[in-house]
Coordinates of C-alpha atoms in Angstrom, one line a residue:
M1 CA 6.8 -51.4 51.2
V2 CA 4.9 -55.0 51.5
V3 CA 1.7 -52.6 52.1
V4 CA 2.1 -51.3 48.4
A5 CA 3.3 -54.4 46.9
G6 CA 0.1 -56.5 48.2
L7 CA -2.3 -53.3 47.3
I8 CA -1.0 -54.0 43.8
V9 CA -1.5 -57.6 43.8
V10 CA -4.7 -56.8 44.7
G11 CA -5.2 -54.6 42.1
V12 CA -4.3 -57.5 39.6
G13 CA -7.0 -60.0 41.0
V14 CA -9.8 -57.0 40.9
A15 CA -8.7 -56.1 37.4
G16 CA -9.0 -60.0 36.4
V17 CA -12.3 -60.1 38.0
V18 CA -13.8 -57.1 36.3
K19 CA -12.4 -58.4 33.1
G20 CA -14.5 -61.6 33.3
V21 CA -17.5 -60.0 34.8
R22 CA -17.6 -57.6 31.9
K23 CA -16.5 -60.0 29.2
S24 CA -13.9 -57.4 28.0
F25 CA -11.7 -60.5 26.9
G26 CA -14.3 -60.7 23.9
E27 CA -11.8 -57.7 22.4
E28 CA -8.9 -59.9 22.3
I29 CA -10.4 -63.0 20.7
D30 CA -11.8 -63.4 16.9
T31 CA -15.2 -64.7 17.1
S32 CA -16.2 -63.8 13.7
S33 CA -16.1 -67.0 11.8
M34 CA -18.2 -68.8 14.9
S35 CA -21.9 -69.6 14.9
P36 CA -23.7 -67.4 17.5
V37 CA -23.9 -70.6 19.8
S38 CA -20.1 -70.8 19.8
R39 CA -19.9 -67.2 20.5
E40 CA -21.9 -67.7 23.5
G41 CA -20.2 -71.0 24.9
V42 CA -16.5 -68.8 24.1
A43 CA -18.1 -66.0 26.5
R44 CA -19.0 -67.9 29.1
L45 CA -15.7 -69.9 29.4
G46 CA -13.9 -66.5 29.4
Q47 CA -16.1 -65.8 32.7
V48 CA -15.6 -69.2 34.2
G49 CA -11.8 -68.8 33.6
Y50 CA -11.0 -65.1 34.4
S51 CA -13.5 -64.1 37.3
P52 CA -12.5 -67.4 39.5
K53 CA -8.6 -66.5 38.5
G54 CA -8.5 -63.1 40.0
W55 CA -9.6 -64.1 43.2
P56 CA -6.6 -65.8 44.5
W57 CA -4.4 -62.7 43.6
V58 CA -7.0 -60.5 45.5
W59 CA -6.5 -63.2 48.7
S60 CA -2.8 -63.0 48.5
G61 CA -2.7 -59.4 48.1
V62 CA -4.9 -58.8 51.0
W63 CA -3.1 -61.2 53.2
S64 CA 0.4 -59.7 51.8
A65 CA -0.6 -56.3 52.8
M66 CA -1.7 -57.2 56.2
R67 CA 1.4 -58.9 57.1
R68 CA 3.6 -56.5 58.4

């Protein structure tokens, strides 16, 4: 059961990393009133935020899944 929970946590972490890399978080933000420079800044900040945020979830899930 712990292994399954660990793998679920790994999945959440991978989803966060993928969201940052693919910039899919942009669909959740209304950037229509922003300048092109601001849009690019928001995209970079999102990548800087989402991608690293996913890695602790991945490592926590791996650690949990390895522990029995």
